Short mmCIF file of C-alpha atoms and ligand atoms in Angstrom, two decimals:
data_model
loop_
_atom_site.label_atom_id
_atom_site.label_comp_id
_atom_site.label_asym_id
_atom_site.label_seq_id
_atom_site.Cartn_x
_atom_site.Cartn_y
_atom_site.Cartn_z
CA UNK A 3 30.96 20.54 -13.80
CA UNK A 4 34.63 20.67 -12.89
CA UNK A 5 33.80 21.06 -9.42
CA UNK A 6 31.38 18.40 -9.53
CA UNK A 7 33.51 15.62 -10.79
CA UNK A 8 36.26 16.96 -8.40
CA UNK A 9 33.68 17.10 -5.76
CA UNK A 10 32.46 13.09 -6.14
CA UNK A 11 35.60 12.92 -6.56
CA UNK A 12 36.10 13.62 -3.18
CA UNK A 13 39.42 15.22 -3.52
CA UNK A 14 40.13 18.78 -2.22
CA UNK A 15 37.63 21.95 -3.47
CA UNK A 16 39.76 24.19 -5.01
CA UNK A 17 37.73 27.44 -4.69
CA UNK A 18 35.54 26.94 -1.59
CA UNK A 19 32.00 27.62 -2.02
CA UNK A 20 30.87 30.78 -0.48
CA UNK A 21 27.65 31.70 1.36
CA UNK A 22 27.13 34.67 -1.56
CA UNK A 23 27.64 32.93 -5.12
CA UNK A 24 27.42 29.20 -4.47
CA UNK A 25 24.76 28.63 -1.28
CA UNK A 26 22.35 31.64 -1.02
CA UNK A 27 21.49 30.64 -5.34
CA UNK A 28 19.71 27.36 -4.07
CA UNK A 29 18.31 28.41 -0.52
CA UNK A 30 16.31 32.04 -2.21
CA UNK A 31 15.61 28.87 -5.47
CA UNK A 32 14.17 26.12 -2.71
CA UNK A 33 14.09 26.74 0.34
CA UNK A 34 12.79 30.76 1.10
CA UNK A 35 9.41 29.76 0.05
CA UNK A 36 8.69 27.89 3.35
CA UNK A 37 12.17 29.49 5.53
CA UNK A 38 10.82 32.80 5.61
CA UNK A 39 9.78 34.67 8.50
CA UNK A 40 5.94 33.97 9.40
CA UNK A 41 5.89 30.96 6.87
CA UNK A 42 6.02 27.57 7.34
CA UNK A 43 9.19 26.15 7.93
CA UNK A 44 10.45 26.60 11.79
CA UNK A 45 13.26 29.30 10.53
CA UNK A 46 14.16 31.96 8.33
CA UNK A 47 16.92 30.82 5.62
CA UNK A 48 17.36 34.37 3.81
CA UNK A 49 20.59 35.78 4.60
CA UNK A 50 24.31 33.89 5.57
CA UNK A 51 23.25 35.65 9.14
CA UNK A 52 19.91 33.56 9.58
CA UNK A 53 21.38 30.53 7.50
CA UNK A 54 25.00 30.15 9.09
CA UNK A 55 24.04 28.94 12.78
CA UNK A 56 21.88 25.81 10.77
CA UNK A 57 24.76 25.06 8.15
CA UNK A 58 24.70 21.02 10.05
CA UNK A 59 21.22 20.53 10.38
CA UNK A 60 20.80 22.26 6.80
CA UNK A 61 23.88 19.79 4.97
CA UNK A 62 21.90 17.34 6.79
CA UNK A 63 18.71 17.44 5.18
CA UNK A 64 20.15 18.13 1.64
CA UNK A 65 21.36 14.99 1.78
CA UNK A 66 18.70 12.93 2.99
CA UNK A 67 16.36 14.59 0.78
CA UNK A 68 14.49 15.68 3.98
CA UNK A 69 14.78 18.88 2.41
CA UNK A 70 13.38 20.15 0.47
CA UNK A 71 9.76 18.36 1.03
CA UNK A 72 8.36 16.85 -2.11
CA UNK A 73 6.69 13.50 -3.21
CA UNK A 74 5.56 12.89 -6.38
CA UNK A 75 7.92 10.23 -8.44
CA UNK A 76 10.21 11.96 -10.63
CA UNK A 77 9.55 9.33 -13.42
CA UNK A 78 5.98 11.41 -14.37
CA UNK A 79 5.35 14.77 -14.99
CA UNK A 80 7.03 18.18 -15.31
CA UNK A 81 6.37 20.42 -12.33
CA UNK A 82 7.04 24.07 -12.11
CA UNK A 83 7.50 24.38 -8.54
CA UNK A 84 9.54 21.05 -7.96
CA UNK A 85 12.54 22.27 -5.67
CA UNK A 86 14.50 19.69 -5.47
CA UNK A 87 18.15 20.28 -5.76
CA UNK A 88 20.32 18.45 -8.07
CA UNK A 89 23.29 16.21 -7.67
CA UNK A 90 25.42 19.64 -8.36
CA UNK A 91 23.99 21.64 -6.01
CA UNK A 92 24.11 19.13 -3.23
CA UNK A 93 27.65 18.69 -3.35
CA UNK A 94 28.04 22.49 -3.25
CA UNK A 95 25.83 22.84 0.14
CA UNK A 96 27.40 19.98 1.72
CA UNK A 97 31.46 21.56 0.64
CA UNK A 98 30.05 24.64 2.40
CA UNK A 99 28.65 23.25 5.26
CA UNK A 100 32.12 21.37 5.59
CA UNK A 101 34.57 24.16 4.84
CA UNK A 102 35.21 27.30 6.01
CA UNK A 103 31.14 28.34 6.08
CA UNK A 104 32.96 31.45 4.05
CA UNK A 105 30.24 34.64 3.30
CA UNK A 106 31.78 35.72 0.09
CA UNK A 107 31.20 39.30 -1.99
CA UNK A 108 28.01 40.71 -0.98
CA UNK A 109 27.99 41.53 -4.81
CA UNK A 110 27.16 38.24 -5.39
CA UNK A 111 24.40 38.43 -3.60
CA UNK A 112 21.41 37.59 -5.79
CA UNK A 113 18.25 39.12 -5.46
CA UNK A 114 16.19 37.66 -2.76
CA UNK A 115 12.76 36.60 -3.39
CA UNK A 116 10.34 39.34 -2.35
CA UNK A 117 7.71 38.02 0.04
CA UNK A 118 5.72 41.56 0.91
CA UNK A 119 4.60 41.48 4.73
CA UNK A 120 5.16 37.22 4.77
CA UNK A 121 2.64 37.04 1.47
CA UNK A 122 4.28 34.78 -0.67
CA UNK A 123 1.99 35.90 -4.01
CA UNK A 124 3.32 39.54 -3.86
CA UNK A 125 1.22 42.80 -2.00
CA UNK A 126 -2.54 41.66 -1.86
CA UNK A 127 -4.48 44.47 -3.66
CA UNK A 128 -7.30 43.21 -1.26
CA UNK A 129 -7.31 41.65 2.15
CA UNK A 130 -10.58 39.86 3.77
CA UNK A 131 -10.19 38.90 6.96
CA UNK A 132 -12.85 36.64 9.15
CA UNK A 133 -13.68 37.59 12.71
CA UNK A 134 -11.47 35.93 15.53
CA UNK A 135 -12.18 32.37 16.62
CA UNK A 136 -11.61 31.32 19.73
CA UNK A 137 -10.65 27.97 20.41
CA UNK A 138 -11.73 26.82 23.84
CA UNK A 139 -11.58 23.78 26.10
CA UNK A 140 -12.46 20.75 24.36
CA UNK A 141 -11.33 17.78 22.94
CA UNK A 142 -12.50 17.51 19.96
CA UNK A 143 -11.66 19.55 16.79
CA UNK A 144 -13.57 22.00 15.31
CA UNK A 145 -15.12 23.64 12.07
CA UNK A 146 -15.94 26.98 11.69
CA UNK A 147 -17.56 28.09 8.44
CA UNK A 148 -18.36 31.66 7.77
CA UNK A 149 -19.64 33.66 5.00
CA UNK A 150 -18.21 37.61 4.25
CA UNK A 151 -19.95 39.47 1.89
CA UNK A 152 -17.92 41.48 -0.71
CA UNK A 153 -20.21 44.06 -1.46
CA UNK A 154 -18.26 44.54 -4.74
CA UNK A 155 -20.59 46.30 -7.23
CA UNK A 156 -19.57 44.36 -10.12
CA UNK A 157 -17.21 41.33 -11.33
CA UNK A 158 -13.93 41.20 -10.37
CA UNK A 159 -11.31 38.43 -11.80
CA UNK A 160 -8.42 37.56 -9.81
CA UNK A 161 -4.88 35.92 -10.91
CA UNK A 162 -3.89 34.91 -7.20
CA UNK A 163 -4.89 34.61 -3.97
CA UNK A 164 -3.68 32.85 -0.79
CA UNK A 165 -5.04 32.06 2.32
CA UNK A 166 -3.20 32.95 5.53
CA UNK A 167 -3.53 31.08 8.91
CA UNK A 168 -3.56 34.01 12.24
CA UNK A 169 -2.33 31.34 14.37
CA UNK A 170 -0.26 28.39 12.44
CA UNK A 171 -0.68 26.60 15.91
CA UNK A 172 -4.18 26.08 15.54
CA UNK A 173 -5.46 26.81 12.07
CA UNK A 174 -4.63 23.04 10.07
CA UNK A 175 -5.82 23.68 6.83
CA UNK A 176 -8.52 26.45 5.47
CA UNK A 177 -10.43 26.91 2.36
CA UNK A 178 -12.05 29.73 0.99
CA UNK A 179 -14.74 29.57 -0.99
CA UNK A 180 -17.19 31.48 -3.64
CA UNK A 181 -20.81 32.15 -2.58
CA UNK A 182 -22.56 33.46 -5.54
CA UNK A 183 -26.06 35.75 -4.27
CA UNK A 184 -29.24 33.58 -3.75
CA UNK A 185 -30.85 32.85 -7.75
CA UNK A 186 -34.14 33.69 -7.40
CA UNK A 187 -36.25 31.19 -6.86
CA UNK A 188 -35.32 27.74 -5.02
CA UNK A 189 -34.25 24.46 -6.35
CA UNK A 190 -36.80 21.91 -7.32
CA UNK A 191 -37.13 19.72 -5.96
CA UNK A 192 -34.17 16.92 -6.54
CA UNK A 193 -34.25 13.26 -5.12
CA UNK A 194 -30.98 11.85 -5.87
CA UNK A 195 -30.16 15.54 -3.66
CA UNK A 196 -33.00 14.59 -0.83
CA UNK A 197 -30.97 11.11 -1.22
CA UNK A 198 -27.03 12.36 -0.98
CA UNK A 199 -28.11 14.37 1.95
CA UNK A 200 -30.03 11.80 3.62
CA UNK A 201 -26.76 9.76 3.56
CA UNK A 202 -24.33 12.39 5.96
CA UNK A 203 -24.84 12.46 8.89
CA UNK A 204 -24.25 16.37 10.62
CA UNK A 205 -23.02 16.42 14.20
CA UNK A 206 -22.11 20.29 15.17
CA UNK A 207 -18.95 21.44 12.64
CA UNK A 208 -18.34 18.20 11.19
CA UNK A 209 -20.11 15.54 8.49
CA UNK A 210 -19.75 11.81 7.94
CA UNK A 211 -21.15 8.89 5.44
CA UNK A 212 -23.17 6.93 7.07
CA UNK A 213 -21.95 4.08 8.40
CA UNK A 214 -24.64 1.54 7.22
CA UNK A 215 -24.70 3.78 3.08
CA UNK A 216 -24.10 1.46 0.40
CA UNK A 217 -19.96 0.69 0.32
CA UNK A 218 -18.85 2.12 -3.53
CA UNK A 219 -14.97 1.10 -3.67
CA UNK A 220 -14.32 1.47 -7.08
CA UNK A 221 -15.95 4.24 -8.51
CA UNK A 222 -14.62 3.68 -12.27
CA UNK A 223 -16.72 1.18 -12.58
CA UNK A 224 -19.00 4.12 -13.80
CA UNK A 225 -18.06 7.56 -14.08
CA UNK A 226 -18.94 9.52 -11.05
CA UNK A 227 -19.76 5.97 -9.56
CA UNK A 228 -18.31 7.19 -6.25
CA UNK A 229 -19.49 10.32 -5.82
CA UNK A 230 -22.70 11.47 -3.07
CA UNK A 231 -26.09 10.59 -5.26
CA UNK A 232 -26.69 13.03 -8.41
CA UNK A 233 -23.54 15.13 -7.98
CA UNK A 234 -20.49 14.69 -10.93
CA UNK A 235 -17.29 16.62 -11.25
CA UNK A 236 -18.75 19.42 -12.92
CA UNK A 237 -20.67 20.82 -10.39
CA UNK A 238 -17.75 21.83 -7.71
CA UNK A 239 -16.37 24.85 -9.32
CA UNK A 240 -16.08 27.57 -6.56
CA UNK A 241 -12.43 27.14 -5.01
CA UNK A 242 -10.41 30.59 -4.18
CA UNK A 243 -7.83 29.06 -2.41
CA UNK A 244 -6.60 26.50 0.51
CA UNK A 245 -4.54 27.00 2.56
CA UNK A 246 -2.96 23.07 3.02
CA UNK A 247 -0.28 21.38 5.81
CA UNK A 248 3.07 22.21 3.78
CA UNK A 249 2.26 24.11 0.63
CA UNK A 250 3.09 27.69 -0.16
CA UNK A 251 0.96 29.64 -2.37
CA UNK A 252 1.55 30.25 -5.58
CA UNK A 253 0.21 33.05 -8.31
CA UNK A 254 -2.55 31.66 -11.24
CA UNK A 255 -1.26 30.61 -14.47
CA UNK A 256 -0.39 32.90 -16.66
CA UNK A 257 -2.74 34.76 -18.90
CA UNK A 258 -5.84 32.49 -16.24
CA UNK A 259 -7.98 34.06 -13.75
CA UNK A 260 -10.94 33.10 -11.82
CA UNK A 261 -14.16 35.59 -10.96
CA UNK A 262 -15.73 36.98 -7.86
CA UNK A 263 -19.54 38.35 -9.21
CA UNK A 264 -20.79 40.63 -8.13
CA UNK A 265 -22.81 40.97 -4.18
CA UNK A 266 -20.98 37.26 -3.86
CA UNK A 267 -19.68 36.09 -0.25
CA UNK A 268 -16.78 34.43 0.67
CA UNK A 269 -17.29 31.70 2.45
CA UNK A 270 -14.33 30.23 4.70
CA UNK A 271 -13.61 27.25 6.21
CA UNK A 272 -11.35 26.06 8.28
CA UNK A 273 -10.08 23.13 10.64
CA UNK A 274 -9.26 23.91 13.92
CA UNK A 275 -6.95 21.51 15.67
CA UNK A 276 -6.18 21.77 19.18
CA UNK A 277 -2.69 21.21 19.52
CA UNK A 278 -1.79 23.24 22.18
CA UNK A 279 -4.43 22.04 25.24
CA UNK A 280 -4.79 25.84 26.29
CA UNK A 281 -7.20 28.50 23.90
CA UNK A 282 -6.48 29.73 21.16
CA UNK A 283 -8.04 32.92 18.83
CA UNK A 284 -7.66 33.22 15.02
CA UNK A 285 -7.76 36.21 12.62
CA UNK A 286 -7.56 34.02 8.81
CA UNK A 287 -7.35 36.15 5.99
CA UNK A 288 -7.19 35.60 2.13
CA UNK A 289 -5.02 38.32 -0.07
CA UNK A 290 -5.91 38.83 -3.75
CA UNK A 291 -4.32 40.50 -6.31
CA UNK A 292 -7.00 41.89 -9.24
CA UNK A 293 -6.29 41.18 -12.84
CA UNK A 294 -4.90 44.18 -14.50
CA UNK A 295 -6.73 43.61 -17.89
CA UNK A 296 -9.63 41.07 -18.63
CA UNK A 297 -8.38 37.58 -18.65
CA UNK A 298 -7.43 34.94 -21.18
CA UNK A 299 -8.82 32.19 -19.63
CA UNK A 300 -10.82 31.12 -16.42
CA UNK A 301 -9.38 29.14 -13.74
CA UNK A 302 -12.03 26.14 -12.90
CA UNK A 303 -11.05 23.70 -10.16
CA UNK A 304 -13.13 20.59 -9.53
CA UNK A 305 -12.94 17.25 -7.60
CA UNK A 306 -12.86 13.66 -8.81
CA UNK A 307 -13.81 12.49 -5.43
CA UNK A 308 -14.94 8.89 -4.76
CA UNK A 309 -17.23 9.86 -1.04
CA UNK A 310 -18.93 6.00 -0.72
CA UNK A 311 -15.79 4.32 0.65
CA UNK A 312 -15.63 1.96 3.38
CA UNK A 313 -11.49 0.89 4.22
CA UNK A 314 -11.89 -2.13 6.48
CA UNK A 315 -10.26 -1.94 9.77
CA UNK A 316 -6.57 -3.24 10.12
CA UNK A 317 -6.36 -3.38 6.05
CA UNK A 318 -2.94 -2.28 4.75
CA UNK A 319 -3.59 -1.84 1.23
CA UNK A 320 -7.22 -0.69 0.14
CA UNK A 321 -7.78 0.39 -3.34
CA UNK A 322 -10.64 2.94 -3.68
CA UNK A 323 -11.11 4.63 -7.31
CA UNK A 324 -12.63 7.29 -9.18
CA UNK A 325 -13.65 8.48 -12.49
CA UNK A 326 -14.52 11.12 -14.79
CA UNK A 327 -14.32 11.29 -18.82
CA UNK A 328 -14.59 14.89 -20.24
CA UNK A 329 -16.52 15.94 -23.07
CA UNK A 330 -14.54 19.09 -24.00
CA UNK A 331 -11.01 19.79 -24.70
CA UNK A 332 -9.41 20.98 -21.52
CA UNK A 333 -5.22 22.26 -20.52
CA UNK A 334 -4.70 20.37 -16.92
CA UNK A 335 -2.94 23.14 -14.73
CA UNK A 336 -2.61 21.56 -11.26
CA UNK A 337 -2.77 18.09 -9.48
CA UNK A 338 -3.39 17.68 -5.62
CA UNK A 339 -3.50 14.82 -3.94
CA UNK A 340 -5.84 14.64 -0.99
CA UNK A 341 -6.31 12.02 1.82
CA UNK A 342 -6.03 11.98 5.28
CA UNK A 343 -4.58 10.48 7.65
CA UNK A 344 -4.59 6.70 6.53
CA UNK A 345 -3.62 8.13 2.95
CA UNK A 346 -0.91 6.26 1.46
CA UNK A 347 -0.62 6.87 -2.26
CA UNK A 348 -2.31 8.16 -5.07
CA UNK A 349 -2.13 8.13 -8.79
CA UNK A 350 -3.60 10.11 -11.89
CA UNK A 351 -3.70 8.24 -14.93
CA UNK A 352 -5.21 9.42 -18.78
CA UNK A 353 -6.66 6.89 -20.72
CA UNK A 354 -6.78 9.08 -23.98
CA UNK A 355 -9.42 8.37 -26.78
CA UNK A 356 -7.36 7.20 -28.55
CA UNK A 357 -6.03 3.50 -26.50
CA UNK A 358 -3.26 5.97 -24.83
CA UNK A 359 -2.45 5.42 -21.29
CA UNK A 360 -0.48 7.53 -19.74
CA UNK A 361 -0.01 8.40 -15.58
CA UNK A 362 0.21 12.38 -14.66
CA UNK A 363 1.21 12.21 -11.55
CA UNK A 364 2.31 9.40 -9.27
CA UNK A 365 2.82 10.52 -5.10
CA UNK A 366 3.58 6.13 -3.80
CA UNK A 367 4.42 8.09 -0.33
CA UNK A 368 1.79 10.21 0.23
CA UNK A 369 1.62 12.07 3.87
CA UNK A 370 -0.72 14.49 5.25
CA UNK A 371 2.14 17.16 6.85
CA UNK A 372 3.40 17.52 3.25
CA UNK A 373 0.25 17.97 0.62
CA UNK A 374 1.22 19.52 -2.43
CA UNK A 375 -0.01 20.83 -5.11
CA UNK A 376 1.47 20.04 -8.13
CA UNK A 377 1.50 22.17 -10.34
CA UNK A 378 2.23 21.37 -14.32
CA UNK A 379 5.28 23.01 -15.76
CA UNK A 380 3.48 22.96 -18.84
CA UNK A 381 -0.16 22.18 -19.86
CA UNK A 382 -1.25 18.92 -19.79
CA UNK A 383 -3.48 18.96 -22.86
CA UNK A 384 -6.20 15.89 -23.00
CA UNK A 385 -8.25 15.98 -25.91
CA UNK A 386 -12.14 15.61 -25.39
CA UNK A 387 -13.12 12.43 -24.50
CA UNK A 388 -10.41 11.66 -22.70
CA UNK A 389 -11.16 9.57 -18.83
CA UNK A 390 -9.16 10.46 -16.05
CA UNK A 391 -8.75 8.22 -13.44
CA UNK A 392 -7.74 8.44 -9.99
CA UNK A 393 -6.44 5.48 -7.70
CA UNK A 394 -5.71 5.79 -4.00
CA UNK A 395 -3.83 3.28 -1.87
CA UNK A 396 -4.91 3.73 1.81
CA UNK A 397 -2.80 1.99 4.90
CA UNK A 398 -5.48 0.79 7.98
CA UNK A 399 -3.34 -1.00 9.79
CA UNK A 400 -1.14 -1.04 13.21
CA UNK A 401 1.92 -0.08 10.76
CA UNK A 402 1.09 3.44 9.31
CA UNK A 403 2.23 5.02 12.64
CA UNK A 404 -0.28 8.30 11.56
CA UNK A 405 -3.42 5.70 12.35
CA UNK A 406 -5.71 6.73 14.91
CA UNK A 407 -7.63 3.88 15.16
CA UNK A 408 -6.62 0.62 12.78
CA UNK A 409 -9.57 -0.79 15.16
CA UNK A 410 -12.34 0.31 13.28
CA UNK A 411 -13.21 1.11 9.29
CA UNK A 412 -13.28 3.86 8.32
CA UNK A 413 -15.39 5.88 6.10
CA UNK A 414 -15.86 9.65 3.93
CA UNK A 415 -15.73 12.55 6.70
CA UNK A 416 -14.64 15.76 7.42
CA UNK A 417 -12.42 15.00 10.66
CA UNK A 418 -8.86 14.54 9.88
CA UNK A 419 -9.70 10.94 11.77
CA UNK A 420 -12.07 10.27 8.77
CA UNK A 421 -11.23 9.96 5.59
CA UNK A 422 -11.54 11.90 2.11
CA UNK A 423 -10.15 10.45 -1.70
CA UNK A 424 -10.08 13.24 -3.69
CA UNK A 425 -7.82 13.98 -6.70
CA UNK A 426 -7.80 17.94 -7.49
CA UNK A 427 -7.28 19.41 -10.59
CA UNK A 428 -7.28 22.66 -11.76
CA UNK A 429 -7.46 23.18 -15.65
CA UNK A 430 -8.56 25.35 -18.33
CA UNK A 431 -11.04 24.89 -21.36
CA UNK A 432 -9.35 24.40 -24.88
CA UNK A 433 -10.02 28.51 -26.55
CA UNK A 434 -13.82 28.09 -28.48
C1 HEC B 515 7.29 23.50 1.56
C2 HEC B 515 7.86 24.35 2.50
C3 HEC B 515 9.42 24.03 2.47
C4 HEC B 515 10.87 24.51 1.87
C5 HEC B 515 10.49 24.11 0.10
C6 HEC B 515 11.38 23.08 2.26
N1 HEC B 515 11.52 23.41 3.69
FE1 HEC B 515 12.69 22.66 5.48
N2 HEC B 515 11.35 22.54 6.23
C7 HEC B 515 10.16 22.99 6.62
C8 HEC B 515 9.47 22.71 7.64
C9 HEC B 515 8.05 22.92 7.75
C10 HEC B 515 9.78 22.18 8.29
C11 HEC B 515 9.91 21.82 9.46
C12 HEC B 515 9.32 20.25 9.93
C13 HEC B 515 10.32 19.68 9.60
O1 HEC B 515 11.28 19.41 10.04
O2 HEC B 515 9.49 18.29 8.96
C14 HEC B 515 11.39 22.23 7.81
C15 HEC B 515 12.48 22.00 8.82
C16 HEC B 515 13.88 22.20 7.84
C17 HEC B 515 15.00 22.21 8.49
C18 HEC B 515 15.25 21.38 10.13
C19 HEC B 515 15.31 19.82 10.09
C20 HEC B 515 15.29 19.37 11.32
O3 HEC B 515 15.90 18.02 11.05
O4 HEC B 515 14.25 19.21 11.95
C21 HEC B 515 15.97 22.13 7.87
C22 HEC B 515 17.65 22.38 8.20
C23 HEC B 515 15.97 22.65 6.78
N3 HEC B 515 14.44 22.93 6.51
C24 HEC B 515 15.96 23.62 5.60
C25 HEC B 515 15.59 23.15 4.69
C26 HEC B 515 16.24 23.02 3.63
C27 HEC B 515 17.66 23.81 3.26
C28 HEC B 515 15.36 23.57 2.29
C29 HEC B 515 15.97 23.83 0.53
C30 HEC B 515 16.68 23.52 -0.27
C31 HEC B 515 14.02 23.52 3.33
N4 HEC B 515 14.42 23.51 3.61
C32 HEC B 515 12.53 23.86 1.55
C33 HEC B 515 9.19 23.36 5.46
C34 HEC B 515 10.18 23.56 4.55
#
């Protein structure tokens, strides 16, 4: 604290900060997750040798708070993976970079976080890869969907999953889902499902909402109103892991696991972006860590979505909502806002049965390139009867520099140039 006071007063710094004692602990906690060999950061920052040449860039990046990237409004929620630096930490880095950039004593260096073969979750027990994909000549992005059998003879529980792109230049994002072995008889005919099916146009590997489909921007006028006809939040629980721009993988919360049933397949959905102008190949894989003992809790994944919205051409601030009331007590473990290039802000609000209202997460300047999952420090307990309300704001004007086409209205669709409005949520159920 004394050091901070001296620094912020702009006076001389008595003991020069050193890399091993003062800087490395900050880099290990807040930077290493992305800045290690093979991950998304453009350079590794794990050692003095690696960090020293970037001292000036590191200084600038932390002073401007460009690094570490983080998008949540700090007034709401407490997040386990919040990497933001304190003023004291920023002052330490500044003093080091402005000073002699000393290395310091080797014995001061804390244990470095480990990334075996580059994996963030630790060394996987099993790695499953997709067959080599070739992104050939062409204009549009491609979306691949492939099923890989697990050949698991019995149900397996996993405590961590990490989806890893083989070729980070072209894998824009990817998901891996569990696809259970088909149940005996086909589902009964469902008119709502037929109608939902008709609303979606499918062309090649892309799909999108018919331009003339009914428009529902206020999905909260009735619970689940913005979902496709016949769909409700609870039906989407089979996602195992995602790779999204700017997001390092983490293990599931302590004591929780996800099930991969015997005989299930893994369905990989991968969005390939044409970024290099030449043919590229990719082998994306997922790594799993198996539970050592039976899990205490099952971790569920849901999305509170609106798929029926329409964002008018040029509109700088278009609101779209989605709501769901939970009939059971839950503990929310993470929240992930997901929109595409016109996404501007997203807010999750809990309306409790006693009438209280609380903002759980607010991302005021959503950025498509930094799609974080916000992992709750302590789970967020919501009693039965709590309504979760997700509000998205979109900027379809020419002032949005990422906007691919401000002259057209845009609806739900899988390509990045189309839009999505998803409030993803992970949760565990209360013990019976
Ligand atoms: C969530 C992942 C992530 C974290 C955490 C992170 N970085 Fe980065 N960093 C990136 C990526 C990706 C880039 C390249 C893209 C960009 O500059 O936006 C980058 C770029 C940089 C650059 C180059 C910036 C420039 O202006 O060209 C510096 C310096 C940097 N990071 C330092 C840090 C430091 C120091 C920390 C920790 C205090 C940190 N980063 C934490 C992902 C991360």
